[in-house]
């Protein structure tokens, strides 16, 4: 049946909008970094990823990077990071602290509106870490964080977090908490390399450090903190450096698998666990053997 004259332009407009949305970075010029591709991450696969902590990570191609930010949102610095990402049509995953989200709901709404993930990093980011809390108390803190972020970003919290991505504060997980999150189809993220921006340094020193690590690793999930002034000031130049050196940006989205996974090389050990042992002492040691972290048996995968 022929379309009425007034209906055809509407349909064509919707088609064009859908095509533009399906091609990340199309609205930017060729000088912008943009997003090269998306990876759907399926939490139902019981994922714990990031080679600094776990013996598996995302299977990225050479010179592909994933940007992640912890500890926000924070007035001032998070907005600067978002401005830099917007200018380059880049997208990232923000692992947000629930109490910060409750204090800065406009920033959470902006994160969501601009196509980033509003992920989760507990409610209180306890100094003693979730590992040193009782299991019920740690679960309550995590759930409270889910609710606070989703209430700030979406107006209400549901039974499951909108972005089912979680990163442990200080990477101090426990086998019980990881299993509990995986049972809820929530993917657990570490990182493949750090900016080490918790240390005081100039933006230029931070840029040189993270680029040297990235050139050595050639790919990976990068950890920044949008709460840090040096990172916020460095971010425009960092994104330009990625483009200039041929790196491609990959954005994560929740979605059906299979999630592309790459196992660690033989002899892998957890770098974060050594740091946690020094920081927390004997009480903070993880009970599960390192070689078992994030590696699931067939029985586990059927749970």
PDB file of C-alpha atoms in Angstrom:
ATOM      1  CA  UNK A   1       0.000   0.000   0.000  1.00  0.00           C
ATOM      2  CA  UNK A   2       1.517   3.417  -0.919  1.00  0.00           C
ATOM      3  CA  UNK A   3       2.764   5.585   1.942  1.00  0.00           C
ATOM      4  CA  UNK A   4       1.086   8.894   2.474  1.00  0.00           C
ATOM      5  CA  UNK A   5       3.237  11.885   1.616  1.00  0.00           C
ATOM      6  CA  UNK A   6       3.487  13.025   5.228  1.00  0.00           C
ATOM      7  CA  UNK A   7       4.532   9.621   6.560  1.00  0.00           C
ATOM      8  CA  UNK A   8       7.463   8.882   4.255  1.00  0.00           C
ATOM      9  CA  UNK A   9       9.721  11.725   5.479  1.00  0.00           C
ATOM     10  CA  UNK A  10       9.095  10.698   9.086  1.00  0.00           C
ATOM     11  CA  UNK A  11      10.079   7.081   8.396  1.00  0.00           C
ATOM     12  CA  UNK A  12      13.169   8.136   6.470  1.00  0.00           C
ATOM     13  CA  UNK A  13      14.130  10.475   9.304  1.00  0.00           C
ATOM     14  CA  UNK A  14      13.796   7.720  11.866  1.00  0.00           C
ATOM     15  CA  UNK A  15      15.871   5.408   9.683  1.00  0.00           C
ATOM     16  CA  UNK A  16      18.610   7.993   9.368  1.00  0.00           C
ATOM     17  CA  UNK A  17      18.640   8.611  13.120  1.00  0.00           C
ATOM     18  CA  UNK A  18      18.865   4.873  13.792  1.00  0.00           C
ATOM     19  CA  UNK A  19      21.708   4.464  11.309  1.00  0.00           C
ATOM     20  CA  UNK A  20      23.605   7.337  12.903  1.00  0.00           C
ATOM     21  CA  UNK A  21      23.157   5.832  16.360  1.00  0.00           C
ATOM     22  CA  UNK A  22      24.389   2.471  15.083  1.00  0.00           C
ATOM     23  CA  UNK A  23      27.598   4.049  13.787  1.00  0.00           C
ATOM     24  CA  UNK A  24      29.423   5.444  16.865  1.00  0.00           C
ATOM     25  CA  UNK A  25      31.399   8.584  16.105  1.00  0.00           C
ATOM     26  CA  UNK A  26      29.604   9.313  12.821  1.00  0.00           C
ATOM     27  CA  UNK A  27      28.472  12.700  14.120  1.00  0.00           C
ATOM     28  CA  UNK A  28      32.132  13.687  14.567  1.00  0.00           C
ATOM     29  CA  UNK A  29      34.620  14.670  11.941  1.00  0.00           C
ATOM     30  CA  UNK A  30      37.550  12.429  11.006  1.00  0.00           C
ATOM     31  CA  UNK A  31      39.828  14.340  13.354  1.00  0.00           C
ATOM     32  CA  UNK A  32      37.951  13.030  16.409  1.00  0.00           C
ATOM     33  CA  UNK A  33      38.809   9.808  18.203  1.00  0.00           C
ATOM     34  CA  UNK A  34      35.231   8.497  18.202  1.00  0.00           C
ATOM     35  CA  UNK A  35      34.268   4.918  19.017  1.00  0.00           C
ATOM     36  CA  UNK A  36      35.604   2.241  16.674  1.00  0.00           C
ATOM     37  CA  UNK A  37      33.277  -0.512  17.892  1.00  0.00           C
ATOM     38  CA  UNK A  38      31.187  -1.768  20.789  1.00  0.00           C
ATOM     39  CA  UNK A  39      31.543  -4.998  22.750  1.00  0.00           C
ATOM     40  CA  UNK A  40      28.464  -6.531  24.337  1.00  0.00           C
ATOM     41  CA  UNK A  41      29.270  -7.822  27.819  1.00  0.00           C
ATOM     42  CA  UNK A  42      26.969 -10.583  29.067  1.00  0.00           C
ATOM     43  CA  UNK A  43      26.993 -10.807  32.849  1.00  0.00           C
ATOM     44  CA  UNK A  44      25.187 -14.146  32.686  1.00  0.00           C
ATOM     45  CA  UNK A  45      28.542 -15.648  31.678  1.00  0.00           C
ATOM     46  CA  UNK A  46      29.894 -15.081  35.217  1.00  0.00           C
ATOM     47  CA  UNK A  47      32.612 -12.642  34.239  1.00  0.00           C
ATOM     48  CA  UNK A  48      35.494 -11.309  36.320  1.00  0.00           C
ATOM     49  CA  UNK A  49      37.828  -9.448  33.958  1.00  0.00           C
ATOM     50  CA  UNK A  50      41.027  -7.384  33.994  1.00  0.00           C
ATOM     51  CA  UNK A  51      44.543  -8.828  34.102  1.00  0.00           C
ATOM     52  CA  UNK A  52      45.790  -6.744  37.021  1.00  0.00           C
ATOM     53  CA  UNK A  53      43.381  -8.731  39.228  1.00  0.00           C
ATOM     54  CA  UNK A  54      41.896 -11.646  37.265  1.00  0.00           C
ATOM     55  CA  UNK A  55      43.403 -14.196  34.836  1.00  0.00           C
ATOM     56  CA  UNK A  56      40.981 -13.232  32.044  1.00  0.00           C
ATOM     57  CA  UNK A  57      40.140 -10.054  30.201  1.00  0.00           C
ATOM     58  CA  UNK A  58      38.311  -8.827  27.124  1.00  0.00           C
ATOM     59  CA  UNK A  59      39.699 -10.064  23.832  1.00  0.00           C
ATOM     60  CA  UNK A  60      40.737  -6.762  22.291  1.00  0.00           C
ATOM     61  CA  UNK A  61      42.598  -6.349  19.022  1.00  0.00           C
ATOM     62  CA  UNK A  62      46.019  -4.738  18.888  1.00  0.00           C
ATOM     63  CA  UNK A  63      45.761  -1.012  19.704  1.00  0.00           C
ATOM     64  CA  UNK A  64      42.214  -1.247  21.083  1.00  0.00           C
ATOM     65  CA  UNK A  65      41.474   0.385  24.431  1.00  0.00           C
ATOM     66  CA  UNK A  66      38.542   0.611  26.849  1.00  0.00           C
ATOM     67  CA  UNK A  67      38.294   3.721  29.034  1.00  0.00           C
ATOM     68  CA  UNK A  68      37.063   3.398  32.613  1.00  0.00           C
ATOM     69  CA  UNK A  69      36.859   5.923  35.460  1.00  0.00           C
ATOM     70  CA  UNK A  70      36.471   5.330  39.201  1.00  0.00           C
ATOM     71  CA  UNK A  71      35.310   7.231  42.287  1.00  0.00           C
ATOM     72  CA  UNK A  72      33.053   9.885  40.741  1.00  0.00           C
ATOM     73  CA  UNK A  73      30.992  11.779  40.213  1.00  0.00           C
ATOM     74  CA  UNK A  74      32.796  14.763  41.685  1.00  0.00           C
ATOM     75  CA  UNK A  75      31.851  18.378  41.050  1.00  0.00           C
ATOM     76  CA  UNK A  76      34.303  20.055  38.698  1.00  0.00           C
ATOM     77  CA  UNK A  77      36.577  17.216  37.654  1.00  0.00           C
ATOM     78  CA  UNK A  78      33.917  14.793  36.346  1.00  0.00           C
ATOM     79  CA  UNK A  79      32.407  17.547  34.204  1.00  0.00           C
ATOM     80  CA  UNK A  80      35.852  18.307  32.748  1.00  0.00           C
ATOM     81  CA  UNK A  81      36.320  14.642  31.865  1.00  0.00           C
ATOM     82  CA  UNK A  82      32.872  14.524  30.259  1.00  0.00           C
ATOM     83  CA  UNK A  83      33.650  17.675  28.262  1.00  0.00           C
ATOM     84  CA  UNK A  84      36.842  16.083  26.933  1.00  0.00           C
ATOM     85  CA  UNK A  85      35.053  12.864  25.985  1.00  0.00           C
ATOM     86  CA  UNK A  86      32.242  14.780  24.289  1.00  0.00           C
ATOM     87  CA  UNK A  87      34.678  16.830  22.224  1.00  0.00           C
ATOM     88  CA  UNK A  88      36.167  13.598  20.842  1.00  0.00           C
ATOM     89  CA  UNK A  89      32.850  11.680  20.561  1.00  0.00           C
ATOM     90  CA  UNK A  90      34.386   9.153  22.954  1.00  0.00           C
ATOM     91  CA  UNK A  91      32.503   6.974  25.412  1.00  0.00           C
ATOM     92  CA  UNK A  92      33.557   5.337  28.652  1.00  0.00           C
ATOM     93  CA  UNK A  93      32.400   3.361  31.661  1.00  0.00           C
ATOM     94  CA  UNK A  94      32.186   5.270  34.953  1.00  0.00           C
ATOM     95  CA  UNK A  95      32.299   3.151  38.100  1.00  0.00           C
ATOM     96  CA  UNK A  96      30.414   5.509  40.416  1.00  0.00           C
ATOM     97  CA  UNK A  97      30.397   5.693  44.195  1.00  0.00           C
ATOM     98  CA  UNK A  98      26.782   5.683  45.356  1.00  0.00           C
ATOM     99  CA  UNK A  99      27.053   8.463  47.923  1.00  0.00           C
ATOM    100  CA  UNK A 100      28.757  10.685  45.355  1.00  0.00           C
ATOM    101  CA  UNK A 101      25.980   9.931  42.861  1.00  0.00           C
ATOM    102  CA  UNK A 102      23.390  10.961  45.444  1.00  0.00           C
ATOM    103  CA  UNK A 103      25.268  14.248  45.959  1.00  0.00           C
ATOM    104  CA  UNK A 104      25.697  14.972  42.213  1.00  0.00           C
ATOM    105  CA  UNK A 105      22.643  13.537  40.399  1.00  0.00           C
ATOM    106  CA  UNK A 106      22.967  15.999  37.512  1.00  0.00           C
ATOM    107  CA  UNK A 107      26.376  14.565  36.655  1.00  0.00           C
ATOM    108  CA  UNK A 108      25.009  11.011  36.702  1.00  0.00           C
ATOM    109  CA  UNK A 109      22.187  12.080  34.396  1.00  0.00           C
ATOM    110  CA  UNK A 110      24.736  13.651  32.067  1.00  0.00           C
ATOM    111  CA  UNK A 111      26.849  10.473  32.059  1.00  0.00           C
ATOM    112  CA  UNK A 112      23.803   8.471  30.998  1.00  0.00           C
ATOM    113  CA  UNK A 113      22.535  11.056  28.506  1.00  0.00           C
ATOM    114  CA  UNK A 114      25.885  11.223  26.710  1.00  0.00           C
ATOM    115  CA  UNK A 115      26.040   7.479  26.143  1.00  0.00           C
ATOM    116  CA  UNK A 116      28.432   6.393  28.873  1.00  0.00           C
ATOM    117  CA  UNK A 117      27.867   3.563  31.337  1.00  0.00           C
ATOM    118  CA  UNK A 118      26.884   4.525  34.878  1.00  0.00           C
ATOM    119  CA  UNK A 119      28.528   1.506  36.496  1.00  0.00           C
ATOM    120  CA  UNK A 120      29.024   0.801  40.187  1.00  0.00           C
ATOM    121  CA  UNK A 121      31.789   1.053  42.794  1.00  0.00           C
ATOM    122  CA  UNK A 122      29.891   0.429  46.089  1.00  0.00           C
ATOM    123  CA  UNK A 123      27.981   3.040  48.075  1.00  0.00           C
ATOM    124  CA  UNK A 124      30.584   4.207  50.571  1.00  0.00           C
ATOM    125  CA  UNK A 125      33.948   3.131  49.083  1.00  0.00           C
ATOM    126  CA  UNK A 126      34.984   2.031  52.583  1.00  0.00           C
ATOM    127  CA  UNK A 127      38.571   2.778  53.569  1.00  0.00           C
ATOM    128  CA  UNK A 128      38.852  -0.672  55.127  1.00  0.00           C
ATOM    129  CA  UNK A 129      37.531  -2.163  51.863  1.00  0.00           C
ATOM    130  CA  UNK A 130      34.604  -4.492  51.341  1.00  0.00           C
ATOM    131  CA  UNK A 131      36.901  -7.459  52.016  1.00  0.00           C
ATOM    132  CA  UNK A 132      37.288  -6.508  55.682  1.00  0.00           C
ATOM    133  CA  UNK A 133      33.543  -6.006  56.184  1.00  0.00           C
ATOM    134  CA  UNK A 134      31.186  -8.829  57.053  1.00  0.00           C
ATOM    135  CA  UNK A 135      29.615 -10.406  53.996  1.00  0.00           C
ATOM    136  CA  UNK A 136      26.081  -9.109  54.824  1.00  0.00           C
ATOM    137  CA  UNK A 137      27.418  -5.591  55.427  1.00  0.00           C
ATOM    138  CA  UNK A 138      29.389  -5.613  52.183  1.00  0.00           C
ATOM    139  CA  UNK A 139      26.365  -6.812  50.212  1.00  0.00           C
ATOM    140  CA  UNK A 140      24.219  -4.101  51.776  1.00  0.00           C
ATOM    141  CA  UNK A 141      26.775  -1.441  50.813  1.00  0.00           C
ATOM    142  CA  UNK A 142      26.915  -2.707  47.226  1.00  0.00           C
ATOM    143  CA  UNK A 143      23.114  -2.835  46.913  1.00  0.00           C
ATOM    144  CA  UNK A 144      22.799   0.647  48.375  1.00  0.00           C
ATOM    145  CA  UNK A 145      25.268   1.836  45.749  1.00  0.00           C
ATOM    146  CA  UNK A 146      23.263   0.236  42.940  1.00  0.00           C
ATOM    147  CA  UNK A 147      20.126   2.008  44.155  1.00  0.00           C
ATOM    148  CA  UNK A 148      21.806   5.401  44.599  1.00  0.00           C
ATOM    149  CA  UNK A 149      23.378   5.454  41.132  1.00  0.00           C
ATOM    150  CA  UNK A 150      20.216   4.326  39.365  1.00  0.00           C
ATOM    151  CA  UNK A 151      18.022   6.730  41.320  1.00  0.00           C
ATOM    152  CA  UNK A 152      20.344   9.595  40.361  1.00  0.00           C
ATOM    153  CA  UNK A 153      20.726   8.611  36.718  1.00  0.00           C
ATOM    154  CA  UNK A 154      17.312   7.192  35.883  1.00  0.00           C
ATOM    155  CA  UNK A 155      14.976   8.578  38.529  1.00  0.00           C
ATOM    156  CA  UNK A 156      14.340   5.249  40.235  1.00  0.00           C
ATOM    157  CA  UNK A 157      16.104   2.036  41.171  1.00  0.00           C
ATOM    158  CA  UNK A 158      14.863  -1.382  40.076  1.00  0.00           C
ATOM    159  CA  UNK A 159      15.574  -4.941  41.189  1.00  0.00           C
ATOM    160  CA  UNK A 160      18.762  -5.019  39.070  1.00  0.00           C
ATOM    161  CA  UNK A 161      21.242  -2.240  38.205  1.00  0.00           C
ATOM    162  CA  UNK A 162      20.702  -0.617  34.815  1.00  0.00           C
ATOM    163  CA  UNK A 163      24.401  -0.976  33.970  1.00  0.00           C
ATOM    164  CA  UNK A 164      25.325  -4.408  35.414  1.00  0.00           C
ATOM    165  CA  UNK A 165      29.039  -3.598  35.761  1.00  0.00           C
ATOM    166  CA  UNK A 166      30.834  -3.499  39.139  1.00  0.00           C
ATOM    167  CA  UNK A 167      34.384  -2.752  40.271  1.00  0.00           C
ATOM    168  CA  UNK A 168      35.536  -3.458  43.819  1.00  0.00           C
ATOM    169  CA  UNK A 169      37.015  -0.491  45.700  1.00  0.00           C
ATOM    170  CA  UNK A 170      40.735  -1.099  45.925  1.00  0.00           C
ATOM    171  CA  UNK A 171      40.137  -4.313  43.933  1.00  0.00           C
ATOM    172  CA  UNK A 172      39.644  -6.001  47.334  1.00  0.00           C
ATOM    173  CA  UNK A 173      37.056  -8.615  46.416  1.00  0.00           C
ATOM    174  CA  UNK A 174      36.130 -11.877  48.119  1.00  0.00           C
ATOM    175  CA  UNK A 175      35.156 -15.179  46.481  1.00  0.00           C
ATOM    176  CA  UNK A 176      31.732 -14.942  48.120  1.00  0.00           C
ATOM    177  CA  UNK A 177      31.023 -11.428  46.872  1.00  0.00           C
ATOM    178  CA  UNK A 178      32.246 -12.185  43.342  1.00  0.00           C
ATOM    179  CA  UNK A 179      30.027 -15.288  43.220  1.00  0.00           C
ATOM    180  CA  UNK A 180      27.058 -13.316  44.578  1.00  0.00           C
ATOM    181  CA  UNK A 181      27.462 -10.657  41.882  1.00  0.00           C
ATOM    182  CA  UNK A 182      27.878 -13.274  39.174  1.00  0.00           C
ATOM    183  CA  UNK A 183      24.724 -15.022  40.384  1.00  0.00           C
ATOM    184  CA  UNK A 184      22.945 -11.734  39.634  1.00  0.00           C
ATOM    185  CA  UNK A 185      24.445 -11.494  36.125  1.00  0.00           C
ATOM    186  CA  UNK A 186      26.650  -8.545  37.108  1.00  0.00           C
ATOM    187  CA  UNK A 187      30.063  -8.466  35.426  1.00  0.00           C
ATOM    188  CA  UNK A 188      33.024  -7.726  37.714  1.00  0.00           C
ATOM    189  CA  UNK A 189      35.798  -5.551  36.302  1.00  0.00           C
ATOM    190  CA  UNK A 190      39.377  -5.024  37.250  1.00  0.00           C
ATOM    191  CA  UNK A 191      41.710  -3.347  34.748  1.00  0.00           C
ATOM    192  CA  UNK A 192      44.567  -4.262  32.434  1.00  0.00           C
ATOM    193  CA  UNK A 193      46.650  -1.157  33.137  1.00  0.00           C
ATOM    194  CA  UNK A 194      46.542   1.839  35.442  1.00  0.00           C
ATOM    195  CA  UNK A 195      47.178   5.534  35.095  1.00  0.00           C
ATOM    196  CA  UNK A 196      48.322   5.470  38.762  1.00  0.00           C
ATOM    197  CA  UNK A 197      46.558   8.810  39.084  1.00  0.00           C
ATOM    198  CA  UNK A 198      46.006   8.285  42.799  1.00  0.00           C
ATOM    199  CA  UNK A 199      49.585   9.567  43.036  1.00  0.00           C
ATOM    200  CA  UNK A 200      50.304  13.286  42.859  1.00  0.00           C
ATOM    201  CA  UNK A 201      51.735  14.210  39.471  1.00  0.00           C
ATOM    202  CA  UNK A 202      51.378  16.843  36.809  1.00  0.00           C
ATOM    203  CA  UNK A 203      49.027  16.245  33.868  1.00  0.00           C
ATOM    204  CA  UNK A 204      52.058  15.995  31.571  1.00  0.00           C
ATOM    205  CA  UNK A 205      53.740  13.401  33.798  1.00  0.00           C
ATOM    206  CA  UNK A 206      50.511  11.407  33.940  1.00  0.00           C
ATOM    207  CA  UNK A 207      50.129  11.565  30.159  1.00  0.00           C
ATOM    208  CA  UNK A 208      53.669  10.312  29.618  1.00  0.00           C
ATOM    209  CA  UNK A 209      53.223   7.526  32.168  1.00  0.00           C
ATOM    210  CA  UNK A 210      49.947   6.161  30.847  1.00  0.00           C
ATOM    211  CA  UNK A 211      51.034   6.387  27.206  1.00  0.00           C
ATOM    212  CA  UNK A 212      54.278   4.546  27.954  1.00  0.00           C
ATOM    213  CA  UNK A 213      52.315   1.784  29.668  1.00  0.00           C
ATOM    214  CA  UNK A 214      49.813   1.652  26.846  1.00  0.00           C
ATOM    215  CA  UNK A 215      52.518   1.493  24.177  1.00  0.00           C
ATOM    216  CA  UNK A 216      54.069  -1.443  26.059  1.00  0.00           C
ATOM    217  CA  UNK A 217      50.779  -3.305  26.572  1.00  0.00           C
ATOM    218  CA  UNK A 218      49.446  -2.305  23.112  1.00  0.00           C
ATOM    219  CA  UNK A 219      45.812  -2.708  24.263  1.00  0.00           C
ATOM    220  CA  UNK A 220      43.613  -3.074  27.327  1.00  0.00           C
ATOM    221  CA  UNK A 221      41.107  -1.767  29.851  1.00  0.00           C
ATOM    222  CA  UNK A 222      42.556   1.441  31.322  1.00  0.00           C
ATOM    223  CA  UNK A 223      41.740   2.702  34.810  1.00  0.00           C
ATOM    224  CA  UNK A 224      41.520   6.427  35.549  1.00  0.00           C
ATOM    225  CA  UNK A 225      39.865   8.400  38.363  1.00  0.00           C
ATOM    226  CA  UNK A 226      37.564  11.210  37.280  1.00  0.00           C
ATOM    227  CA  UNK A 227      37.897  12.575  40.811  1.00  0.00           C
ATOM    228  CA  UNK A 228      41.535  13.544  40.155  1.00  0.00           C
ATOM    229  CA  UNK A 229      42.352  17.035  38.897  1.00  0.00           C
ATOM    230  CA  UNK A 230      45.449  15.861  37.027  1.00  0.00           C
ATOM    231  CA  UNK A 231      43.373  13.334  35.067  1.00  0.00           C
ATOM    232  CA  UNK A 232      40.667  15.873  34.249  1.00  0.00           C
ATOM    233  CA  UNK A 233      43.248  18.354  32.966  1.00  0.00           C
ATOM    234  CA  UNK A 234      45.156  15.674  31.032  1.00  0.00           C
ATOM    235  CA  UNK A 235      42.169  14.015  29.351  1.00  0.00           C
ATOM    236  CA  UNK A 236      41.890  16.234  26.216  1.00  0.00           C
ATOM    237  CA  UNK A 237      45.550  15.636  25.350  1.00  0.00           C
ATOM    238  CA  UNK A 238      45.305  11.939  26.192  1.00  0.00           C
ATOM    239  CA  UNK A 239      42.401  11.398  23.799  1.00  0.00           C
ATOM    240  CA  UNK A 240      44.284  13.271  21.067  1.00  0.00           C
ATOM    241  CA  UNK A 241      47.367  11.125  21.755  1.00  0.00           C
ATOM    242  CA  UNK A 242      45.305   7.953  21.353  1.00  0.00           C
ATOM    243  CA  UNK A 243      44.146   9.135  17.943  1.00  0.00           C
ATOM    244  CA  UNK A 244      47.612  10.281  16.873  1.00  0.00           C
ATOM    245  CA  UNK A 245      49.245   6.974  17.828  1.00  0.00           C
ATOM    246  CA  UNK A 246      46.686   4.808  16.090  1.00  0.00           C
ATOM    247  CA  UNK A 247      44.719   3.519  19.082  1.00  0.00           C
ATOM    248  CA  UNK A 248      41.035   2.665  18.640  1.00  0.00           C
ATOM    249  CA  UNK A 249      38.393   3.174  21.293  1.00  0.00           C
ATOM    250  CA  UNK A 250      36.068   0.308  22.229  1.00  0.00           C
ATOM    251  CA  UNK A 251      32.913   0.973  24.222  1.00  0.00           C
ATOM    252  CA  UNK A 252      31.248  -1.634  26.439  1.00  0.00           C
ATOM    253  CA  UNK A 253      27.503  -2.193  26.451  1.00  0.00           C
ATOM    254  CA  UNK A 254      25.402  -4.684  28.411  1.00  0.00           C
ATOM    255  CA  UNK A 255      24.112  -7.284  25.999  1.00  0.00           C
ATOM    256  CA  UNK A 256      23.839 -10.925  25.004  1.00  0.00           C
ATOM    257  CA  UNK A 257      27.019 -12.946  24.592  1.00  0.00           C
ATOM    258  CA  UNK A 258      29.202 -14.582  23.863  1.00  0.00           C
ATOM    259  CA  UNK A 259      31.495 -11.951  25.374  1.00  0.00           C
ATOM    260  CA  UNK A 260      34.933 -12.097  23.692  1.00  0.00           C
ATOM    261  CA  UNK A 261      37.351 -13.304  26.373  1.00  0.00           C
ATOM    262  CA  UNK A 262      41.124 -13.750  26.412  1.00  0.00           C
ATOM    263  CA  UNK A 263      42.949 -15.789  29.054  1.00  0.00           C
ATOM    264  CA  UNK A 264      46.098 -14.600  30.783  1.00  0.00           C
ATOM    265  CA  UNK A 265      49.461 -15.920  29.708  1.00  0.00           C
ATOM    266  CA  UNK A 266      51.020 -18.812  31.668  1.00  0.00           C
ATOM    267  CA  UNK A 267      52.590 -17.680  34.932  1.00  0.00           C
ATOM    268  CA  UNK A 268      50.020 -14.947  35.521  1.00  0.00           C
ATOM    269  CA  UNK A 269      49.730 -13.517  39.050  1.00  0.00           C
ATOM    270  CA  UNK A 270      47.495 -10.821  40.485  1.00  0.00           C
ATOM    271  CA  UNK A 271      49.328  -7.521  40.860  1.00  0.00           C
ATOM    272  CA  UNK A 272      46.529  -6.058  42.940  1.00  0.00           C
ATOM    273  CA  UNK A 273      46.677  -8.923  45.433  1.00  0.00           C
ATOM    274  CA  UNK A 274      50.289  -8.161  46.290  1.00  0.00           C
ATOM    275  CA  UNK A 275      49.390  -4.522  46.934  1.00  0.00           C
ATOM    276  CA  UNK A 276      46.354  -5.475  49.050  1.00  0.00           C
ATOM    277  CA  UNK A 277      48.487  -7.841  51.131  1.00  0.00           C
ATOM    278  CA  UNK A 278      50.858  -4.991  51.957  1.00  0.00           C
ATOM    279  CA  UNK A 279      48.018  -2.576  52.699  1.00  0.00           C
ATOM    280  CA  UNK A 280      45.640  -4.771  54.664  1.00  0.00           C
ATOM    281  CA  UNK A 281      48.022  -7.322  56.170  1.00  0.00           C
ATOM    282  CA  UNK A 282      47.184 -10.976  56.922  1.00  0.00           C
ATOM    283  CA  UNK A 283      43.488 -10.258  57.522  1.00  0.00           C
ATOM    284  CA  UNK A 284      43.176  -8.947  53.993  1.00  0.00           C
ATOM    285  CA  UNK A 285      44.568 -11.995  52.214  1.00  0.00           C
ATOM    286  CA  UNK A 286      42.182 -13.601  49.746  1.00  0.00           C
ATOM    287  CA  UNK A 287      41.364 -17.219  50.561  1.00  0.00           C
ATOM    288  CA  UNK A 288      40.859 -18.420  46.985  1.00  0.00           C
ATOM    289  CA  UNK A 289      44.087 -19.489  45.217  1.00  0.00           C
ATOM    290  CA  UNK A 290      45.178 -16.954  42.621  1.00  0.00           C
ATOM    291  CA  UNK A 291      45.116 -19.460  39.784  1.00  0.00           C
ATOM    292  CA  UNK A 292      41.409 -20.036  40.466  1.00  0.00           C
ATOM    293  CA  UNK A 293      40.349 -16.407  40.269  1.00  0.00           C
ATOM    294  CA  UNK A 294      37.798 -15.733  37.593  1.00  0.00           C
ATOM    295  CA  UNK A 295      38.226 -19.218  36.093  1.00  0.00           C
ATOM    296  CA  UNK A 296      34.992 -21.173  36.170  1.00  0.00           C
ATOM    297  CA  UNK A 297      34.411 -24.909  36.091  1.00  0.00           C
ATOM    298  CA  UNK A 298      31.596 -26.413  34.076  1.00  0.00           C
ATOM    299  CA  UNK A 299      29.570 -26.741  37.302  1.00  0.00           C
ATOM    300  CA  UNK A 300      30.050 -23.033  38.021  1.00  0.00           C
ATOM    301  CA  UNK A 301      28.881 -22.076  34.539  1.00  0.00           C
ATOM    302  CA  UNK A 302      25.689 -24.069  34.992  1.00  0.00           C
ATOM    303  CA  UNK A 303      24.700 -22.253  38.196  1.00  0.00           C
TER     304      UNK A 303
END
